[in-house]
Coordinates of C-alpha atoms in Angstrom, one line a residue:
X1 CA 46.8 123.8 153.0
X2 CA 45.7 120.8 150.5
X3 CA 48.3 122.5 148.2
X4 CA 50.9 122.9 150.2
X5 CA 50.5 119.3 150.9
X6 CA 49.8 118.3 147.4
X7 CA 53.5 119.9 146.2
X8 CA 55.1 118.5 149.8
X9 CA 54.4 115.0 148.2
X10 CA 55.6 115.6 144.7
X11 CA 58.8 117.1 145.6
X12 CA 59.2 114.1 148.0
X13 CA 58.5 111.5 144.9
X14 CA 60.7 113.8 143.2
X15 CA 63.7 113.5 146.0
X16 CA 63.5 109.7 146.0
X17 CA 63.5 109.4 142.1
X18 CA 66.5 112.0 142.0
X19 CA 68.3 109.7 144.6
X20 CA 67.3 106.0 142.8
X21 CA 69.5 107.9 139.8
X22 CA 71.6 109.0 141.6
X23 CA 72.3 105.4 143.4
X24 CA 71.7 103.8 140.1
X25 CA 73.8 106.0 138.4
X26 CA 76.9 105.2 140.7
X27 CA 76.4 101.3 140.7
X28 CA 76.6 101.7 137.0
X29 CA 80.0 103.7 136.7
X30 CA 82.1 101.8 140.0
X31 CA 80.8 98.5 140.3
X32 CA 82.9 95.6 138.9
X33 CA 80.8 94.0 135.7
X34 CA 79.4 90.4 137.1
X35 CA 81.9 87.8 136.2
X36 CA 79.8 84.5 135.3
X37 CA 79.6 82.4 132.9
X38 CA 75.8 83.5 131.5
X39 CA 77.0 87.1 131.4
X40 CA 80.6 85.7 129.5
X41 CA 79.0 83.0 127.4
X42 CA 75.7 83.5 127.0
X43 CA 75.0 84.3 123.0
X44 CA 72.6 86.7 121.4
X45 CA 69.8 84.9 119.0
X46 CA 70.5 85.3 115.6
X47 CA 68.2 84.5 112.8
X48 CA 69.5 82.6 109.5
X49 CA 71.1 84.5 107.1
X50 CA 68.7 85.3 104.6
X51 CA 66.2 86.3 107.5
X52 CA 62.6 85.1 107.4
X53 CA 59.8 86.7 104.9
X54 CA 57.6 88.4 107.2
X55 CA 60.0 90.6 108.4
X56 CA 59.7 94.2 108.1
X57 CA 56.8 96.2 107.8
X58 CA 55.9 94.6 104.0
X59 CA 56.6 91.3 105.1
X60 CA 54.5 88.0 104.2
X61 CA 53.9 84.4 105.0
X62 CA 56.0 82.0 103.0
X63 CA 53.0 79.6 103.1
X64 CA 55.1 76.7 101.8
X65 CA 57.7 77.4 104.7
X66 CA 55.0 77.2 107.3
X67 CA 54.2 73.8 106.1
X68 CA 57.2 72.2 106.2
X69 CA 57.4 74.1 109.6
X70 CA 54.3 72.2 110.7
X71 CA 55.6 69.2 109.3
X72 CA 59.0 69.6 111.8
X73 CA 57.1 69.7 114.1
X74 CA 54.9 67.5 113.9
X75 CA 57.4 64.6 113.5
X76 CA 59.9 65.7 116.3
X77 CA 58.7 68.9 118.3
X78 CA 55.4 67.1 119.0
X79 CA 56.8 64.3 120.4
X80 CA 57.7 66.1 123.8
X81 CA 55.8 69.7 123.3
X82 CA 52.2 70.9 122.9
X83 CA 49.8 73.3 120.7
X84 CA 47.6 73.7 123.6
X85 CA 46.2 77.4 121.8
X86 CA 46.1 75.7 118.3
X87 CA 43.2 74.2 116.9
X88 CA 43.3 72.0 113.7
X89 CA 40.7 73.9 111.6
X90 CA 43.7 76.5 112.1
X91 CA 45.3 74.7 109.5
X92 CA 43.4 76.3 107.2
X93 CA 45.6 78.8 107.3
X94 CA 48.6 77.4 106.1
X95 CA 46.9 76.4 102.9
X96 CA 44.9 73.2 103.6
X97 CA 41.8 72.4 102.2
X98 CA 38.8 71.6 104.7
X99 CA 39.2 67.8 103.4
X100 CA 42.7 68.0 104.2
X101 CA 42.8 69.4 107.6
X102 CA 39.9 67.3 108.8
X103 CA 42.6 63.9 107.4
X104 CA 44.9 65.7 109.7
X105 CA 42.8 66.1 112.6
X106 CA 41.8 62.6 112.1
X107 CA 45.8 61.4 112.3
X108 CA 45.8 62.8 115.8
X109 CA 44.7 60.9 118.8
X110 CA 43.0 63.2 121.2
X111 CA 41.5 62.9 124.9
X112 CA 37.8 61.4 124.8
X113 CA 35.5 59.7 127.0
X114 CA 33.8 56.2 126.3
X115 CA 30.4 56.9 126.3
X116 CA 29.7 53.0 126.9
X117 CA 31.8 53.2 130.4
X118 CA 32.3 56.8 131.3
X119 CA 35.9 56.3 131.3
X120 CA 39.0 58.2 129.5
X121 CA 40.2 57.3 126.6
X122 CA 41.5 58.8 123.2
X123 CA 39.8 59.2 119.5
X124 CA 40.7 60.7 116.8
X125 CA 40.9 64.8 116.6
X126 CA 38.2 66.4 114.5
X127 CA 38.9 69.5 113.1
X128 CA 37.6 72.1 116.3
X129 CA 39.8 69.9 118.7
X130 CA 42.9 71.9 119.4
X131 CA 46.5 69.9 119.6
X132 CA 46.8 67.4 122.2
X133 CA 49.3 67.2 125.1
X134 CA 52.2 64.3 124.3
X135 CA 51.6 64.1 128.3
X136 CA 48.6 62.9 130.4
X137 CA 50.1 65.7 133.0
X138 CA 53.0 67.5 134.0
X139 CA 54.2 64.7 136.4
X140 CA 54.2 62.1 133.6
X141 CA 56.1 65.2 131.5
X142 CA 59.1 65.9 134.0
X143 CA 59.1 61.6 134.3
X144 CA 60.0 61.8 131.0
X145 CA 62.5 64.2 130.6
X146 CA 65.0 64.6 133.0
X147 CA 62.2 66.2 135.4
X148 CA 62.0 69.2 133.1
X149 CA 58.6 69.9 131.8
X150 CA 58.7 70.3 128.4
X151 CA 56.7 74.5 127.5
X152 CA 54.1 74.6 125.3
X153 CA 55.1 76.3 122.2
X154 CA 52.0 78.0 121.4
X155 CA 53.3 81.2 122.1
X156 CA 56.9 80.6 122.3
X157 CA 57.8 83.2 120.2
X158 CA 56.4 85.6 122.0
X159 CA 57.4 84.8 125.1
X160 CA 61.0 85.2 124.3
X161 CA 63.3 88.0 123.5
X162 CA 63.7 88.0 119.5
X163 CA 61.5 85.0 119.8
X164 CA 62.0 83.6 115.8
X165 CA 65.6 83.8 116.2
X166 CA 65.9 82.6 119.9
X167 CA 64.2 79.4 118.3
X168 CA 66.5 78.9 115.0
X169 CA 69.6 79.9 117.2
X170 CA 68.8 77.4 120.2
X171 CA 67.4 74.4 117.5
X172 CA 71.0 75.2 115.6
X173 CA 72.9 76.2 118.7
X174 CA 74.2 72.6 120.6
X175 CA 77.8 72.0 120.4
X176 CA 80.7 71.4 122.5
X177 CA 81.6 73.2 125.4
X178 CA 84.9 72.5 125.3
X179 CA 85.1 73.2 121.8
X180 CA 83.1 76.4 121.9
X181 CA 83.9 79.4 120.5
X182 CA 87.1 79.2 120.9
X183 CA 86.6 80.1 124.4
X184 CA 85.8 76.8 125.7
X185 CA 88.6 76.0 126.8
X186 CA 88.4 79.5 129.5
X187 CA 85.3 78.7 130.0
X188 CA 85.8 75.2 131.7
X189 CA 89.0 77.1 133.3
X190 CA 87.3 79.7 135.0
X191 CA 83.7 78.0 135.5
X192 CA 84.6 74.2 136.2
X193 CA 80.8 73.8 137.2
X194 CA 79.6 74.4 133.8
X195 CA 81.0 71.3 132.7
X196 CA 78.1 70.3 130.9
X197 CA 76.1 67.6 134.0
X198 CA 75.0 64.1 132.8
X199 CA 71.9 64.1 131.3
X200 CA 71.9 68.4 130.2
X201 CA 73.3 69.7 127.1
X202 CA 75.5 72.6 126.3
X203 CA 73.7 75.5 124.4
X204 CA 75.1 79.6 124.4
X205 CA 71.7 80.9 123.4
X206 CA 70.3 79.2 126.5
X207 CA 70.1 81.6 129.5
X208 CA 72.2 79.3 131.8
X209 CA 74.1 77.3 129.1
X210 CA 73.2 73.8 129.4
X211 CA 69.7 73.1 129.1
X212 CA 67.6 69.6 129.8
X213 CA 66.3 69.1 126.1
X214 CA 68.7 66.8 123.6
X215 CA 69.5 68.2 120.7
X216 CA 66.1 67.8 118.4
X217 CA 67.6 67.8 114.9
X218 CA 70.3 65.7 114.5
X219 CA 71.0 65.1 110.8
X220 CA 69.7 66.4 107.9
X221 CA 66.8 64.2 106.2
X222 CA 65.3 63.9 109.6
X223 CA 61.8 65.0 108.0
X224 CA 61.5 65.0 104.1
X225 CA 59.8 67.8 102.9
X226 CA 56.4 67.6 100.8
X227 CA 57.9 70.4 98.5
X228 CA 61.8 68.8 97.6
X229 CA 63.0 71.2 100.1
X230 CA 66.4 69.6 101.2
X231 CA 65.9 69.3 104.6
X232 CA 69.2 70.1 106.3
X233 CA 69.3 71.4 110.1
X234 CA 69.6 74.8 109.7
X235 CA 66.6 74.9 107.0
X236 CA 64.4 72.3 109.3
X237 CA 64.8 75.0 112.2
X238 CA 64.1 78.0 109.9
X239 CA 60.8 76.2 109.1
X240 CA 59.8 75.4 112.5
X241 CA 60.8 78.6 113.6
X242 CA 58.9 80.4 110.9
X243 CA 55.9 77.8 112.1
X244 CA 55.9 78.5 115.7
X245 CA 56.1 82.7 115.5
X246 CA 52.9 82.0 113.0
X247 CA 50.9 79.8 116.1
X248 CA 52.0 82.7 118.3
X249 CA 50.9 86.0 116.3
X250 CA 48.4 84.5 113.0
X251 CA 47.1 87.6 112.4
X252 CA 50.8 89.1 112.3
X253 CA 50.8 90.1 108.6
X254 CA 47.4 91.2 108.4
X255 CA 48.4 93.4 111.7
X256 CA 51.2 94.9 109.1
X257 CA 48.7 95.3 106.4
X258 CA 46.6 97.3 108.3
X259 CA 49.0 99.3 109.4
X260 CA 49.7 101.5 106.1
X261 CA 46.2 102.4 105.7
X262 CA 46.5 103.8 108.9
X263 CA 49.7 105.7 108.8
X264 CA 47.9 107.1 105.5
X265 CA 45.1 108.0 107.1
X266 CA 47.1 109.8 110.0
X267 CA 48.8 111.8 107.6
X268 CA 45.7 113.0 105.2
X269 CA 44.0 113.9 108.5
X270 CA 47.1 115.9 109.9
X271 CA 47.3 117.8 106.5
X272 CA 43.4 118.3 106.6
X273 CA 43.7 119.4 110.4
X274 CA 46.9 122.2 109.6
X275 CA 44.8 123.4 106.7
X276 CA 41.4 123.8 108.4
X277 CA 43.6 125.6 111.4
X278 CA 44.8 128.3 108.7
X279 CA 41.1 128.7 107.5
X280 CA 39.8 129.2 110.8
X281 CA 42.4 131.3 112.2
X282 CA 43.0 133.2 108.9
X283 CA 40.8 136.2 109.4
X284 CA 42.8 136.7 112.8
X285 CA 45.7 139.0 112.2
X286 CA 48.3 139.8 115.4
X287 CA 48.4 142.2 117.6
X288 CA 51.1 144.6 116.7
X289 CA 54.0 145.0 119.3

């Protein structure tokens, strides 16, 4: 009876999956695509053209890149984001020597308490304090910006589709709507409501086009780079890019390194495992038809 049961249920679950694909299926192949102006507009992130170092599988860390990255954003990301998962002695890193991260630690004003009156107050970061907030909280963040709290950017990367690119495409991204593309002019045609509000600004590679931050890099020479780097936008937002997909996965290259090891050991064990399988099963001759 438990059996008969048992396949009752499956080919039920097996009914409602065939008729979800079905359903899904027909949707797909009759339904009109959604006309809006995310669907229309909306761009796919691109990295630069020459692509970052750590991609593909024998990619590494361009340590100078990641400290002109820092350097980005410490003078305008830092202004309006946090590091809240980053500590200073992180640094390390990226290069610096203990002496020099703990002078950058020290540059940083951090949350403290007064030990005379109990009451808060800042100091200066030591190198196990992790980035402060710009913000005392979220109220005083939205306040400040168009009542859009600012994300962290700790993990940025990951928390976006094609994360490095979705950051260099959006830092390089602001223009024109009416300009845009070519299209722009269709665009304000056909969706009159995304004329870009007071106080947003138009960017394709955001999910719904016009997004509360102002454009972050606005000239080139913004920040000048330790290294002579010329610092135009598109390489500033390379940097930072490269920067922030470093806070969100550290360990990323040593994850790659690791992996060929690995993939060597799989195969020396698979060839080990077919050979022992002949040995074993060697003496063992078929049965004749």
């Amino acid at each position: 009876m438990i059996r008969i049961l048992a396949a009752l249920a499956g080919l039920v679950f097996a009914g409602v999956a065939l008729l979800s694909f079905g359903f899904g299926a027909y949707a797909f192949f009759t339904e009109e695509p959604l006309h809006s102006a995310e669907h229309e507009f909306h761009l796919q992130a691109h990295g630069p053209e020459s692509g970052f170092s750590f991609d593909g599988p024998l990619g590494t860390w361009d340590i100078a890149q990641l400290q002109r990255g820092y350097k980005v954003y410490k003078e305008v990301c830092s202004a309006c984001h946090s590091l809240n998962y980053v500590a200073f002695r992180d640094l390390a890193d990226l290069g610096y020597s203990e002496e020099q991260v703990k002078a950058e630690a020290a540059s940083w004003q951090v949350p403290g308490i007064d030990p005379n009156t109990g009451e808060a107050t800042t100091r200066p970061g030591t190198d196990t304090d992790y980035f402060p907030s710009p913000y005392p909280n979220k109220v005083a963040a939205a306040a400040a910006n168009n009542n859009a709290v600012p994300p962290d950017l700790s993990l940025m990367t990951k928390a976006r589709h094609h994360g490095t690119d979705y950051v260099y495409s959006l830092l390089t991204g602001y223009t024109d709507p009416a300009t845009f593309e070519n299209d722009g002019k269709r665009l304000m045609e056909e969706f009159p409501e995304y004329a870009t509000p007071e106080g947003l600004y138009f960017n394709p590679y955001f999910a719904n086009l016009n997004l509360a931050m102002a454009p972050p890099l606005t000239s080139a020479g913004q920040v000048t780079f330790d290294d002579g780097k010329e610092a135009t936008i598109s390489q500033m937002s390379k940097d930072v890019a490269a920067f922030l997909t470093w806070t969100a996965e550290p360990k990323l290259i040593e994850r790659k390194q690791t992996g060929w090891p690995v993939l060597v050991f799989l195969l020396f064990a698979t060839v080990l495992a077919y050979f022992a399988k002949r040995q074993i099963w060697s003496s063992v001759k078929p049965k004749k038809g």
